[in-house]
Short mmCIF file of N, CA and C in Angstrom, two decimals:
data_model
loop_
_atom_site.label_atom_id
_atom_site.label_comp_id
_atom_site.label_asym_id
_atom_site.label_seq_id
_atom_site.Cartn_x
_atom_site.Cartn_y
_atom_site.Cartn_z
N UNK F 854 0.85 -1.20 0.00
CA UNK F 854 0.00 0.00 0.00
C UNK F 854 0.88 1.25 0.00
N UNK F 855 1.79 0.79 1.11
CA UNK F 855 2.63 2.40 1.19
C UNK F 855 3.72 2.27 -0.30
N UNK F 856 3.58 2.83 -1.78
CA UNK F 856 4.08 2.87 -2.44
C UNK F 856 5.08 3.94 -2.31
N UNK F 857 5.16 4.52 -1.65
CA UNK F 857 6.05 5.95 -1.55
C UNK F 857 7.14 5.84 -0.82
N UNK F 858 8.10 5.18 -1.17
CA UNK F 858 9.40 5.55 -0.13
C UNK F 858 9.69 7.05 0.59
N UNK F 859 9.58 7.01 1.66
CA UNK F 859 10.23 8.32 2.33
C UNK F 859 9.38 9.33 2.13
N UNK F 860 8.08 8.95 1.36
CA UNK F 860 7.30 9.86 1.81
C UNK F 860 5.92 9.57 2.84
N UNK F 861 5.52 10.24 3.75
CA UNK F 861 4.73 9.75 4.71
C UNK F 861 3.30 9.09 4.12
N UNK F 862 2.63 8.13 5.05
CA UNK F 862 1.56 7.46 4.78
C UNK F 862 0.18 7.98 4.39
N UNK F 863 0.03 9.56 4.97
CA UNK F 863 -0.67 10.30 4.83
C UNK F 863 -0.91 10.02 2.71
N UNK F 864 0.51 10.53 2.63
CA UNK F 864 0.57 10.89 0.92
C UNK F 864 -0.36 9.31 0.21
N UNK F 865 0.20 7.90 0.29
CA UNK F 865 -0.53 7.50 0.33
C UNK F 865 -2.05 7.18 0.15
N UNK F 866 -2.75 7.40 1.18
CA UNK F 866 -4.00 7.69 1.27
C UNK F 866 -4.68 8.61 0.26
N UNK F 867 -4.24 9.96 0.25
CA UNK F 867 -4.83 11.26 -0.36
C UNK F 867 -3.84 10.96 -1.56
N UNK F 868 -3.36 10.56 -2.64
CA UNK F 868 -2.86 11.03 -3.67
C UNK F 868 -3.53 11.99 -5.04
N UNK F 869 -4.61 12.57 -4.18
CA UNK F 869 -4.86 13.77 -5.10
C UNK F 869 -4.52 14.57 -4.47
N UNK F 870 -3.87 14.54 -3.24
CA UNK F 870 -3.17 16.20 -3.17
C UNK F 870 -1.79 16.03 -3.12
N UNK F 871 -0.78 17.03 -3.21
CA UNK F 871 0.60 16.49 -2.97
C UNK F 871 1.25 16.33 -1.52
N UNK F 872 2.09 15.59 -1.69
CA UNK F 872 2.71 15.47 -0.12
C UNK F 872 2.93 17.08 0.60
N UNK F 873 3.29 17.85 0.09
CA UNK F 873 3.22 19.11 0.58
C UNK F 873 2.08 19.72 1.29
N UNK F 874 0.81 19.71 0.34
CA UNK F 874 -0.40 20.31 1.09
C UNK F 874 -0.71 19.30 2.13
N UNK F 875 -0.48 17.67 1.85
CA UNK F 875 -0.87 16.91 3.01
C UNK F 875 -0.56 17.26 4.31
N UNK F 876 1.00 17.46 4.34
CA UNK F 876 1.72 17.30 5.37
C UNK F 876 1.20 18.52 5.85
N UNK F 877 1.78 19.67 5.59
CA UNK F 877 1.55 20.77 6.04
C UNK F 877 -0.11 21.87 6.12
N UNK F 878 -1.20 21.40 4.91
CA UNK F 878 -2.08 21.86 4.92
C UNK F 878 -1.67 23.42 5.77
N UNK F 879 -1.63 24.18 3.92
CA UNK F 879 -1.16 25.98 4.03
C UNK F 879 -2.81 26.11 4.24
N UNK F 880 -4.19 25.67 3.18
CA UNK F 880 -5.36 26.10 3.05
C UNK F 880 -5.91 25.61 4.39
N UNK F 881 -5.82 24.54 4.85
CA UNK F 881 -6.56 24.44 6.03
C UNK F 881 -6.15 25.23 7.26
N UNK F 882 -5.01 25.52 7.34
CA UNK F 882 -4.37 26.05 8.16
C UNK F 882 -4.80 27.33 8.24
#
């Protein structure tokens, strides 16, 4: 499942957004 080396599990899950907005969420924030 986790296809993403080194990038977190989050990314994963959501791959319509990028690991960037996942992790950090600038809009939700």
């Amino acid at each position: 499942i986790n296809t993403n080396s080194g990038e977190g599990p989050s990314n994963a899950v959501r791959a319509d957004t990028p690991p960037m907005v996942v992790e950090d969420e600038p809009q939700g924030h």
